[in-house]
Structures are given as C-alpha cells and as structure tokens.
XYZ file of C-alpha atoms in Angstrom:
672
model
C -40.739 10.038 81.002
C -40.805 7.468 84.290
C -43.463 9.445 86.215
C -43.627 6.314 89.404
C -40.685 5.777 91.677
C -41.336 1.630 91.068
C -40.857 2.012 87.851
C -36.883 3.391 88.752
C -34.037 0.464 89.045
C -30.821 2.167 89.962
C -27.941 0.337 89.349
C -24.132 0.901 90.821
C -21.748 -1.066 87.199
C -18.321 -2.117 89.701
C -14.832 -4.399 88.896
C -11.530 -4.254 88.826
C -10.102 -1.576 86.034
C -10.410 -3.831 82.807
C -13.368 -5.730 83.082
C -14.975 -3.980 80.729
C -17.969 -1.936 82.103
C -17.385 0.839 80.224
C -18.000 -1.639 77.572
C -21.011 -2.824 78.640
C -22.334 0.908 78.836
C -21.870 1.123 75.230
C -23.447 -2.084 74.188
C -26.701 -1.182 76.221
C -26.707 1.754 74.181
C -26.203 0.443 70.740
C -28.588 -1.640 71.925
C -31.327 0.175 73.007
C -30.646 1.989 69.788
C -29.360 5.510 71.818
C -26.035 5.346 70.004
C -25.823 4.966 66.015
C -22.441 3.056 67.134
C -20.258 1.634 70.409
C -17.077 3.773 70.745
C -14.220 2.156 72.361
C -12.416 3.485 75.096
C -8.973 2.574 73.438
C -10.193 5.023 70.685
C -11.292 7.813 73.523
C -15.031 7.806 71.388
C -17.747 5.705 74.491
C -20.637 8.075 76.109
C -19.089 7.668 79.233
C -15.325 8.414 79.841
C -16.479 11.752 78.122
C -14.066 13.780 80.900
C -10.405 14.899 78.660
C -8.340 12.776 80.937
C -9.985 9.878 80.726
C -9.994 10.155 76.691
C -7.013 10.835 77.106
C -5.696 8.270 79.423
C -7.840 5.978 78.319
C -9.587 4.444 81.641
C -12.695 5.565 83.880
C -11.676 8.081 86.289
C -14.815 10.020 87.728
C -17.730 8.495 88.011
C -21.332 9.269 84.769
C -24.971 8.445 84.825
C -26.347 6.701 82.138
C -29.196 6.677 82.801
C -31.847 4.106 79.085
C -35.355 2.776 79.603
C -36.894 -0.849 79.124
C -40.028 -2.303 78.809
C -41.245 1.001 80.890
C -39.337 0.762 82.984
C -35.810 3.253 83.184
C -32.705 1.499 84.303
C -29.938 4.366 86.312
C -26.848 2.949 85.274
C -23.608 4.503 87.702
C -20.699 3.489 85.722
C -17.507 3.907 88.867
C -13.291 4.186 88.006
C -12.196 -0.052 88.877
C -8.935 1.461 89.730
C -8.028 2.065 92.805
C -6.897 5.669 92.772
C -10.150 6.522 92.024
C -12.576 5.061 94.861
C -13.723 7.411 96.182
C -15.563 8.096 92.474
C -16.966 3.708 93.977
C -18.255 5.048 96.327
C -19.846 7.498 96.074
C -22.068 5.913 92.734
C -22.937 3.316 95.837
C -24.410 5.777 97.914
C -26.076 6.504 94.048
C -27.869 2.609 93.703
C -29.433 0.954 95.042
C -28.141 -2.040 93.560
C -25.046 -3.773 92.999
C -23.463 -4.691 88.520
C -19.943 -6.299 89.585
C -18.280 -7.704 86.033
C -15.532 -9.919 86.751
C -13.688 -10.887 83.635
C -13.598 -14.380 81.860
C -10.016 -13.595 81.233
C -8.888 -12.963 84.709
C -11.512 -14.120 86.913
C -11.969 -12.419 90.576
C -9.836 -9.543 90.785
C -8.044 -7.442 93.928
C -10.810 -4.443 93.718
C -13.013 -6.586 93.165
C -12.969 -8.175 96.394
C -12.486 -4.311 98.148
C -15.756 -3.378 95.713
C -17.403 -6.688 97.130
C -17.134 -5.372 101.005
C -18.162 -1.498 100.544
C -21.130 -3.298 98.806
C -22.015 -5.663 101.472
C -21.233 -2.846 103.538
C -23.934 -1.114 102.640
C -26.823 -4.145 102.341
C -26.550 -3.461 98.229
C -27.563 -6.802 96.905
C -25.813 -7.477 93.810
C -25.880 -10.028 90.824
C -22.521 -10.763 88.531
C -21.608 -10.156 84.649
C -18.965 -12.690 83.494
C -17.919 -10.818 80.788
C -15.607 -11.683 77.614
C -16.640 -14.880 77.466
C -15.981 -14.270 73.571
C -12.201 -14.011 74.654
C -10.797 -17.873 73.168
C -9.642 -20.212 76.689
C -11.844 -18.840 79.011
C -14.357 -21.071 81.507
C -17.267 -20.207 82.971
C -17.428 -22.394 85.504
C -14.311 -22.033 86.439
C -15.745 -18.603 87.739
C -18.115 -19.232 88.408
C -16.974 -22.076 91.596
C -13.986 -18.966 91.748
C -16.981 -16.798 92.814
C -18.748 -18.900 95.556
C -15.546 -19.667 96.760
C -14.303 -15.710 97.416
C -17.031 -14.844 98.363
C -18.705 -17.619 99.901
C -22.487 -16.391 99.393
C -25.068 -17.854 97.616
C -24.210 -17.317 94.295
C -25.838 -19.546 90.746
C -25.981 -18.891 87.917
C -29.427 -17.595 85.890
C -27.935 -16.684 82.663
C -25.626 -18.989 81.289
C -22.969 -19.514 77.653
C -23.781 -20.881 74.988
C -20.698 -21.884 72.724
C -20.195 -23.308 68.940
C -17.378 -25.575 69.282
C -14.565 -22.365 70.725
C -17.007 -20.005 69.344
C -19.828 -18.585 72.329
C -22.368 -17.757 70.128
C -24.934 -16.784 72.595
C -26.525 -17.194 76.257
C -29.848 -19.200 78.351
C -31.678 -17.629 79.900
C -32.279 -20.206 83.097
C -35.442 -17.612 84.726
C -36.825 -18.814 80.863
C -39.773 -21.541 80.829
C -38.630 -22.331 77.295
C -34.863 -22.841 78.510
C -34.134 -26.583 78.245
C -31.176 -28.918 78.962
C -31.014 -27.254 82.707
C -33.382 -29.554 84.892
C -31.010 -29.801 87.976
C -30.102 -26.213 88.146
C -33.611 -25.280 87.340
C -34.818 -27.037 90.249
C -32.575 -25.741 92.471
C -32.979 -21.864 91.211
C -36.568 -23.440 92.202
C -35.292 -24.392 95.449
C -34.012 -20.597 96.253
C -36.777 -18.971 95.025
C -39.005 -21.087 97.817
C -36.191 -20.342 100.398
C -36.999 -16.523 99.867
C -40.344 -16.476 100.734
C -41.295 -18.357 104.347
C -45.319 -19.029 102.156
C -43.950 -19.998 99.150
C -41.598 -22.654 101.434
C -44.197 -24.462 102.998
C -45.695 -24.892 99.120
C -42.082 -26.540 98.296
C -41.847 -29.035 101.105
C -46.036 -30.022 100.532
C -44.919 -30.906 97.045
C -46.807 -28.671 95.322
C -45.764 -27.304 92.290
C -44.586 -23.805 92.059
C -44.943 -21.041 88.806
C -43.792 -18.876 87.175
C -44.566 -15.955 88.386
C -44.056 -17.616 91.994
C -40.596 -18.272 91.123
C -39.580 -15.503 90.599
C -41.894 -13.381 93.275
C -39.227 -15.948 95.644
C -36.406 -15.453 93.874
C -36.351 -11.509 93.762
C -37.105 -11.342 97.163
C -33.118 -13.893 98.030
C -32.152 -11.030 96.069
C -33.556 -8.351 97.909
C -32.940 -10.187 101.042
C -28.848 -10.178 99.905
C -29.696 -14.282 99.842
C -29.006 -15.162 96.393
C -26.212 -13.258 94.295
C -27.267 -14.210 90.052
C -24.238 -14.437 88.423
C -25.474 -13.255 83.430
C -22.861 -14.104 81.128
C -21.825 -12.787 78.087
C -20.046 -10.544 75.715
C -20.408 -7.012 75.634
C -18.199 -5.874 73.370
C -19.678 -8.833 70.658
C -23.087 -7.643 72.484
C -23.861 -11.508 73.997
C -26.684 -11.759 76.683
C -27.879 -7.291 76.931
C -30.809 -7.927 76.194
C -30.849 -10.796 78.428
C -29.435 -8.150 81.775
C -31.557 -6.052 80.272
C -34.421 -8.736 80.959
C -33.284 -9.423 84.229
C -32.521 -5.761 86.168
C -35.912 -5.317 85.342
C -37.975 -8.588 86.183
C -35.441 -8.808 89.487
C -33.221 -5.434 90.589
C -34.810 -3.630 93.446
C -36.219 -0.502 92.409
C -36.269 2.596 94.955
C -39.157 1.727 96.359
C -39.312 -1.774 97.418
C -36.271 -0.101 100.185
C -39.424 1.639 101.624
C -37.685 4.310 103.844
C -34.116 5.822 104.429
C -32.948 7.223 108.151
C -31.086 10.561 108.624
C -30.785 12.271 111.354
C -33.652 16.072 112.110
C -31.186 19.068 111.970
C -33.099 21.020 114.851
C -33.418 18.352 117.534
C -30.957 15.687 116.598
C -33.673 12.095 116.525
C -33.373 9.467 114.142
C -35.578 10.531 111.850
C -37.017 8.083 108.301
C -38.442 9.186 105.333
C -40.313 6.599 103.002
C -38.823 6.116 99.206
C -41.766 7.828 97.968
C -42.724 11.315 96.044
C -46.440 11.831 98.117
C -43.806 12.376 101.459
C -41.513 15.868 102.230
C -38.290 16.190 100.226
C -35.287 14.599 100.899
C -32.122 14.631 98.544
C -28.680 13.763 98.538
C -25.885 15.659 96.721
C -23.802 12.099 95.647
C -21.835 13.784 93.476
C -20.038 17.737 92.383
C -18.233 18.434 88.709
C -17.195 21.930 86.992
C -18.412 22.150 83.915
C -16.828 24.520 82.018
C -19.844 25.735 80.049
C -22.986 24.961 82.675
C -20.012 25.466 85.468
C -20.729 23.910 89.628
C -23.117 20.711 88.539
C -24.858 19.039 92.068
C -25.383 15.128 91.349
C -28.845 14.160 93.202
C -30.152 11.000 94.586
C -34.421 12.272 95.594
C -35.107 9.872 98.300
C -38.590 11.650 99.137
C -40.887 14.520 97.628
C -40.464 16.054 94.314
C -37.574 17.392 92.908
C -39.025 20.717 90.769
C -37.217 23.635 88.761
C -37.676 27.372 90.153
C -37.741 26.099 92.920
C -36.392 27.678 96.696
C -34.870 24.123 99.033
C -32.705 24.039 102.035
C -29.332 22.857 102.610
C -30.218 20.442 105.746
C -26.369 20.100 106.233
C -24.963 23.873 106.276
C -28.903 26.258 107.983
C -28.999 28.181 104.719
C -31.579 28.151 101.531
C -30.273 28.029 98.129
C -31.728 28.466 94.243
C -32.664 25.852 92.122
C -32.941 26.836 88.559
C -32.494 24.441 86.133
C -32.309 20.352 85.889
C -31.011 18.314 83.970
C -31.051 15.004 83.040
C -27.758 13.278 82.345
C -26.492 10.197 80.056
C -21.996 10.455 80.262
C -21.189 14.185 78.577
C -24.763 15.315 76.903
C -27.555 17.155 79.337
C -31.250 17.408 79.052
C -32.769 19.881 80.571
C -36.111 18.687 82.453
C -38.673 20.164 85.162
C -38.494 17.852 87.534
C -37.530 15.196 89.100
C -39.036 12.570 91.993
C -38.428 9.716 94.650
C -35.593 7.724 94.234
C -34.303 9.125 90.737
C -30.767 10.412 89.660
C -30.753 14.573 88.535
C -28.182 16.877 88.283
C -29.300 20.562 90.146
C -27.345 24.022 87.986
C -24.636 25.503 89.736
C -25.570 26.133 93.328
C -23.747 28.516 95.387
C -22.859 27.031 98.879
C -23.956 22.870 98.225
C -21.389 20.402 97.976
C -20.774 16.843 98.136
C -22.254 14.536 101.196
C -24.883 17.593 101.665
C -28.616 16.776 102.106
C -30.731 19.007 100.784
C -35.173 19.178 102.287
C -38.070 21.370 102.881
C -37.034 23.739 105.385
C -40.404 22.934 107.470
C -38.940 19.088 107.399
C -35.218 18.867 107.943
C -33.628 15.663 107.370
C -29.721 15.280 106.395
C -28.580 12.060 105.579
C -25.064 9.823 106.617
C -22.225 11.168 104.419
C -20.018 9.253 102.306
C -17.085 8.524 104.113
C -14.465 8.723 102.210
C -10.929 7.514 101.415
C -7.800 9.933 103.194
C -5.283 11.231 100.951
C -2.572 8.465 101.931
C 0.256 10.697 99.140
C 1.706 13.754 99.585
C 3.107 16.131 97.352
C 4.709 19.296 97.476
C 2.689 22.425 94.667
C 5.418 24.863 92.696
C 3.473 26.993 90.809
C 6.538 27.312 87.067
C 4.804 31.394 86.547
C 3.718 33.770 89.438
C 1.358 33.834 87.194
C 0.352 30.130 87.703
C 0.358 31.590 91.734
C -1.849 33.519 91.072
C -4.517 31.009 89.241
C -3.434 27.675 91.134
C -5.383 28.939 94.812
C -8.802 29.508 91.752
C -8.018 25.493 90.540
C -7.335 24.383 93.425
C -10.622 25.589 94.878
C -12.743 23.657 92.216
C -11.304 19.977 92.441
C -11.652 19.809 96.176
C -14.927 21.078 95.783
C -15.159 17.896 92.760
C -12.966 15.445 94.714
C -13.171 15.172 98.584
C -10.751 12.690 98.474
C -7.676 15.888 97.844
C -7.044 17.926 100.642
C -4.778 20.964 100.181
C -3.129 22.092 102.926
C 0.272 24.628 103.458
C 2.733 23.602 105.836
C 4.045 26.933 107.586
C 7.183 25.044 108.659
C 8.619 24.124 105.612
C 6.826 27.105 103.775
C 5.488 24.772 101.436
C 1.981 24.614 99.557
C 0.740 20.494 100.090
C -1.582 18.804 98.368
C -2.215 15.131 99.696
C -3.986 11.933 97.354
C -5.111 8.463 97.524
C -1.909 8.290 95.239
C -0.052 8.901 92.263
C -2.050 8.216 90.097
C -4.915 10.305 90.929
C -1.993 13.015 91.853
C -0.691 13.497 88.680
C -4.731 13.714 87.338
C -4.684 16.162 89.510
C -2.247 18.499 87.664
C -3.502 17.986 85.003
C -6.767 18.853 85.258
C -5.323 22.796 86.764
C -3.744 22.741 83.419
C -5.819 21.893 81.830
C -9.035 23.045 83.001
C -7.073 26.695 84.841
C -4.363 27.074 82.774
C -2.398 26.080 85.780
C 1.024 24.842 85.506
C 2.260 23.359 89.069
C 4.727 20.564 89.098
C 4.869 18.241 92.105
C 7.089 17.490 94.471
C 8.791 15.390 97.651
C 7.855 16.854 100.774
C 9.911 18.593 102.784
C 11.116 16.556 106.189
C 11.138 19.315 109.596
C 13.844 18.666 110.423
C 14.637 19.755 114.367
C 18.166 20.082 116.896
C 19.019 19.571 119.598
C 21.389 19.644 122.500
C 22.572 16.640 124.464
C 25.509 18.658 127.082
C 24.685 22.827 129.712
C 26.461 24.569 129.807
C 26.981 28.338 131.077
C 27.499 31.748 127.908
C 27.823 35.188 127.580
C 25.833 37.558 125.371
C 27.226 41.048 125.171
C 26.686 43.606 122.689
C 28.003 47.160 122.127
C 27.952 49.809 120.456
C 29.111 52.372 120.326
C 28.111 55.824 117.599
C 27.706 59.254 117.990
C 24.801 59.900 120.826
C 23.391 57.346 123.335
C 25.410 52.813 122.300
C 23.603 50.476 122.394
C 24.736 48.430 125.515
C 22.714 44.817 126.587
C 24.809 41.715 128.779
C 23.597 38.706 129.683
C 24.969 34.897 130.944
C 22.809 32.392 130.214
C 22.673 28.673 131.298
C 21.599 26.001 128.264
C 20.872 22.832 129.600
C 18.669 20.004 127.000
C 15.448 18.890 127.931
C 13.861 15.502 127.375
C 12.194 14.947 124.109
C 9.013 16.977 123.083
C 9.169 19.747 126.019
C 9.530 22.023 123.477
C 11.421 25.518 125.464
C 11.791 26.669 128.996
C 12.466 30.473 129.835
C 13.387 31.030 133.786
C 15.381 34.477 135.090
C 16.791 33.835 138.484
C 18.252 37.511 138.158
C 18.146 39.256 141.335
C 19.623 42.092 142.921
C 19.017 44.662 139.546
C 22.576 43.128 137.172
C 19.259 42.942 134.547
C 16.358 45.821 135.095
C 12.712 43.454 134.941
C 11.803 44.797 131.621
C 15.406 43.460 130.446
C 14.504 40.053 130.534
C 11.560 39.477 127.934
C 13.752 40.899 125.662
C 16.329 38.371 126.173
C 13.923 35.349 125.839
C 12.449 37.187 122.413
C 16.611 36.674 121.531
C 17.247 33.432 122.087
C 13.776 32.869 120.527
C 13.980 34.296 117.359
C 17.769 32.413 117.723
C 16.257 28.120 118.124
C 13.869 29.208 115.072
C 16.731 28.443 112.518
C 20.224 25.651 114.756
C 23.633 26.315 113.365
C 23.963 22.359 111.892
C 21.501 23.031 109.279
C 19.156 25.714 110.223
C 16.228 23.765 111.756
C 14.675 25.552 114.584
C 15.920 24.114 117.666
C 13.485 22.656 120.705
C 13.854 21.160 123.287
C 16.451 23.451 125.513
C 15.549 25.376 128.879
C 17.468 28.392 129.229
C 18.401 30.354 131.930
C 19.620 33.772 132.592
C 21.628 34.138 135.835
C 24.035 36.724 135.227
C 24.301 40.145 132.829
C 24.888 44.070 133.598
C 23.213 46.930 132.387
C 24.255 50.634 131.114
C 21.934 53.434 132.706
C 21.681 54.979 129.609
C 22.791 52.987 126.772
C 20.332 49.403 127.318
C 17.830 48.784 125.522
C 15.260 46.115 124.762
C 17.274 45.528 121.271
C 19.923 45.237 122.741
C 19.288 42.946 125.446
C 17.305 41.279 122.827
C 20.977 41.088 120.953
C 22.799 40.193 123.716
C 20.760 36.435 124.472
C 20.725 35.681 120.325
C 24.433 35.799 120.834
C 24.032 33.810 123.467
C 22.223 30.960 122.685
C 24.144 30.609 118.861
C 27.067 30.125 121.245
C 25.773 27.237 123.054
C 24.216 26.209 120.098
C 28.017 25.566 119.169
C 29.659 24.420 122.851
C 26.783 21.504 123.896
C 27.346 19.562 120.445
C 23.925 20.212 118.461
C 22.667 17.403 117.088
C 19.502 16.643 114.803
C 16.460 15.050 115.426
C 14.236 13.613 112.526
C 9.649 13.673 113.547
C 8.353 9.906 113.695
C 5.495 8.976 112.733
C 2.970 6.583 113.518
C 0.442 4.252 111.006
C -1.697 2.413 111.209
C -1.919 0.585 108.820
C -5.091 -2.267 107.437
C -3.892 -5.644 104.709
C -5.034 -8.910 104.298
C -2.902 -11.517 106.055
C -1.707 -12.511 103.668
C 0.114 -8.826 102.941
C 1.646 -9.452 106.691
C 5.016 -10.364 106.199
C 5.783 -7.935 103.428
C 4.825 -5.382 105.196
C 6.148 -5.877 108.178
C 9.901 -6.389 106.136
C 8.762 -3.254 103.974
C 8.661 -2.241 107.946
C 12.137 -2.706 109.369
C 13.518 -1.929 105.801
C 12.812 1.721 105.765
C 13.692 1.414 110.104
C 10.343 1.356 111.424
C 9.372 -0.299 114.715
C 6.433 -2.452 114.957
C 4.524 -1.745 118.015
C 1.718 -4.203 118.027
C -0.861 -6.289 116.005
C -4.811 -7.331 115.559
C -7.373 -8.569 113.810
C -10.179 -6.611 112.785
C -13.806 -7.218 109.759
C -11.219 -9.911 108.504
C -8.295 -7.613 108.117
C -5.000 -7.549 109.959
C -4.186 -4.027 111.417
C -0.593 -3.502 112.246
C 0.365 -0.250 113.796
C 4.124 1.814 114.224
C 6.718 3.574 114.561
C 8.553 4.620 111.274
C 10.353 8.333 110.543
C 8.940 10.371 108.285
C 11.828 10.872 105.996
C 11.362 6.620 105.087
C 7.210 6.792 104.421
C 6.566 10.307 102.499
C 5.852 8.103 99.368
C 4.470 5.432 101.616
C 1.468 4.790 99.907
C 2.800 3.791 96.564
C 5.439 1.164 98.248
C 1.477 -0.062 100.054
C 0.196 -0.396 96.627
C 2.906 -2.240 95.593
C 3.117 -4.632 97.844
C -0.479 -5.441 98.399
C -1.563 -4.440 95.090
C -3.674 -1.599 95.705
C -5.670 -3.114 98.716
C -3.693 -2.056 100.719
C -5.299 1.270 103.556
C -2.668 3.333 106.482
C -3.768 6.690 108.493
C -0.508 8.988 109.839
C -0.166 10.802 111.861
C 3.107 12.400 113.635
C 4.007 10.799 117.243
C 7.741 12.218 117.822
C 11.189 13.134 117.423
C 13.831 12.083 117.738
C 17.451 11.504 117.369
C 18.450 10.893 114.834
C 21.061 8.089 113.324
C 24.600 9.886 112.071
C 23.663 8.937 108.523
C 20.896 10.880 108.453
C 22.243 13.455 110.230
C 24.975 13.597 107.389
C 23.209 13.178 104.813
C 19.922 16.219 106.201
C 23.469 18.624 106.696
C 25.324 18.364 102.808
C 21.919 19.054 101.346
C 21.454 21.984 103.158
C 24.447 23.639 103.015
C 24.780 22.531 99.663
C 20.402 24.721 99.196
C 22.558 26.943 100.835
C 25.705 27.245 98.227
C 22.735 27.616 95.183
C-alpha cells in the first residue's frame, strides 16, 4: 500500500464515445497482471463497465475508479463516459483527478465531446496529455492527428511517444524522452527547448549555450506540463497492447501528484472566510464526496477524495456542508465493481466510505474543530422532462423509494410534481439518460414506469365584457336555498390573474355572503368551458343581487356566483392561452444559423444574441408546446454540444389551429 501523497497520481481519462477509454484501462490491467485476459466492451466483461446498464448498452454510463501500481506509484485511473447524456460523471471525474488524459480516436480525430471535455479541464486548470489510440487501424495518420490537436486547441502540444510502423502495420512506439531514442534529433531539440522554457534557471543555462542534462529536461518538461504550457502527445493501440508501458512510465515520471498542487481552497462555514488546506497527511482532515452509488449488497457508497489529513475506518467525521456528524465504519478501495477493505485513506488518495446516512455528492467532510467546505461541482441542468406513469399500484408504491435513491446517485436527475396537470415529472440531460433511469428503476427497485410527453398547462380567458345573473333557488321541505347575484365580468391584462370587487350598496346582498360569491367564482374558474383549463386574467365585480331572510346561505350564494361565471364565459368569447417559455441557448457559432432556423419553425421569437466565452448565447421566446423535447432537437443540431435553460415567461393567445387541436384533444379525453 502506498503511504505517501507524492507517490499517488490521479488521472481522469476523457474522450468522445468509442475512442477506447475502457479498452485502454483493460490493457493497463492486463499489462499489470491484474486480470488474466482483456475484457471487451462488446462482450460486457470489462472491469470499468461493470453495472448492468453498461453491460447491456455496451457503453460507459458511470465513472469508475481503477487503481494500479507502477514503479512504486499508485495510479488512480478515473474512467469516464464519452456520451453527452452522462457529462455529469465527467465533471465528477475531473474534480477527483489532478491530471487529464485525453484519448483521441486515430480513425476519427478530434470529436465534439473531446472539445467539451477540454473546455472543462481548462476551466478546472488541470494539466493534460493526449493519447492517440487505434493507430493499428489501417489508414490512420498520426501526423495529421497531431496537427489537428495543435490547430483545434491552439496550444503547445508535442509528441513524446511516436508510433513505429513496418510498412502499414503498427509494430511499436518510440519514447522520445528516452536517451536511447535515435533518429528524432529535431524533435528532441524541440522538447529540450520546451523543457528550458519550463524553468527560469534552465532557460538561462540553455540560452547560455550549455547542454541540459536528462534530469534537467525531465524537470523542465514536468514544470511546463504542470503550468499548462506543454501538452504531451503519446500514441499506440490499447487493443493491440502497444504504447501501454510508455504511457504508465510517462504518468509516473511527468504527471503531477496531489502534493504538487500545494493547497486546496475552501470556505470556513463558521466564519465564512476563505481557508486553505495543504495537501498533506500532516494537515487537519478534509475530503470531498464526488460521487454516490447504491450498491445492492453493501448499500450506499460515497466516492471520496481525501484532500488533507488521513481518513480512518471506525471513526467519526464532520459533514461541514450539512453541519452533521457521520460515523465512518468501513472504508474501501474499489477497482470497478470489486471492493477491497482498507483501514485508512491518506491525503491525495481516492476511496469509498460505506453507509453514510446524510452525506451526498458535493458534500465536504472534515474535522469538526477545523471545518471547511469545498466548492461544489456545478452539474449540468436537466434539459429534457417526461411525465412518469407507474404501470400498477405496486409500482406506484415503490416508485418514490427508487427515485429517491437514483436522485441521490445522480445530481443531474430532478423529480417534481406538476400541481396543475397532476403529473409526476422526471427531468434528465437527454433521452438516453432518461431511458437508463427507467431501466435502473425496473432492474434495481422492481419499479415499472412509462414515460410520456408532459401535458401543457394551457389557460383560458375572455376577450370582452358582459353582465350576467346567477340565481340559485331550491325549495325542499323546511328551509330552502336562495342566492342571487349580478356580476360584471371583464378581461384583464395578461398576467394580472384575477381581481374581485364588490359594488353592493344598500344591502342588496348582505356583506357576509360576498366572500361566498367570490368562492363560487374562483371554483368555476378552475375549469374553463373550452377545454377545462383554468380561467385567468379576468375581473369580476358584484353589482347587484337579492337575498331571502330565511333561505339564503353561504352555500346558495357560492352556487349563484359559480353559475353566473359559467354563463359569462359562454358570452365573453373565451379563448385558449398557451404558455410561452424564455430560452437561453448556448451554442458554438457554427450552429447559430441552424438553431435560429429551428426556433423560427417552432413559432419562436429571437430576442437577441451575444458572444460570451467563445460561445454564442441566443435568447428567444417559444411556446412550451413546441419545446417539450427541445433537448433532443438541440442535441441533433449541435451534435450534443448545445446547452439551454428554460423558464416560464408569460401566457398569450394560442393561434386558432393550436386552440382547435387543444379543444379537440380535451373532448377526446372526456369521451374515453
């Protein structure tokens, strides 16, 4: 077991889907003799993709932590998904690792998700290297991919491990960082220059005409890498086990340990002041939970990165995010789905705490006497919402428990209740994301649900003024019922909702019955006459009426008020109002035209556009009915790179064709 922070490397592997991340991890495990044979994604037998949903779909859905030891150094590989719907897992992985390893598929080059992952690695200031994979596939061009990396990211990226071919066949790689590499004098000279620029003393020596030693070159390159001034490019083929040893050597020799970062910053929750923790076992304990998982056998697993001090089993820790104390019973090191108990996790290392009660993803654990809270991961907001319908009463009873566990596990899932439409709504990043959740509910928690497009909460209103009478008179044995009112009903401006006023003078209706009239009006407003949607933006004034000294009651006047309003709705030219949403859409400039064209086809109105952080932000107003599945449309247009936020803006009259459709649908549902 590694007991020194400086002998740990945490490496987050990112790439577009199908670049070979999981295969690379399998190759590393095989090379280190941790598996007897390499698993294959298509066979569903890899160490990383161990969850049932991953085996079935043949893709990575959740991040996995894969530790290996190489030359006395512990390397925690964090294998992340490559598909846009699971980008939250990538963000968790980036938070846990100090280094980024970007895989590039030699057959397809830089792809969309690669660019997105680069942006986040840059934002988190992670030093990173490239590994060009699949160079054993005929027709690939290493130099072309190197140029593409340089041009796409405009950085000082340079090959340090280059492929060797016999004809068109990949036979091995050459490590240019090795003194034994021959025939690459110009490349080595350039690497020495990069090394010199990475350290002021070395630069002075180099410019003075002195040669740098091999140790000085390593030091200079490592400095340049750590400062984000040098992005090494390695190469090989994970499937053919070529370039794996060189990659492991590079990670040990050049990638940074957690200790190299020096300190991490957070907020003291008691003073609200910024504090630092040195990444060292000598410091007070602090750690960050970057992922939560429900294990069918062990229970809740909290994936934790220890930043300072030592986390010990059978101890207590303070959850500084929630101001609670948690009992730490068992600690684990995991390798994919396999678990190995440990008695401690030191600063810089990654492990799992079992069965924490209140702790969730994004929580900080610390010593109670030295509390600190680290910044939370900003996960993607859900962009696609669906209505959930349990298939049976038993499913309905179990659904809330299953959903609670899933939302604990995945911060990019939101569950809500639409009070108006009485639908349970589940929101996720995209279609695939939601379908995986449905699978998890079925397989893990025996909950069967259907997902449907949510109903649109339309409204009804009136367009002209009228005066109506409501009279309720009922005679039975004994006391009868009598309520009588005259109402003036008129339209209000959009968004004014409802106003009620009494202009009764002289006691035509006793004061105690006026609230009953209003109650009757409000109840009648709950269901309009066109399609049963709530009525809004009307003013109702009680102007006259009569009462009976014996038979009048609150109930009678409530019924009279309701009868009068229903009559008014028939006379005042009722119309359907549709909800309009405000969208803020963030896209690359190349997709601007297509996105705006799509918005126009959805009856959208573009309010404005602005450039920010290299992206274009489009603001638009669009009817909700047109954007219920907008996440799918935007993904399709922007190849998964577009993002949007949506919030309700206002209601406005629906066009005749839309209104006709809404009314027809309502009548169809009534007849079913």
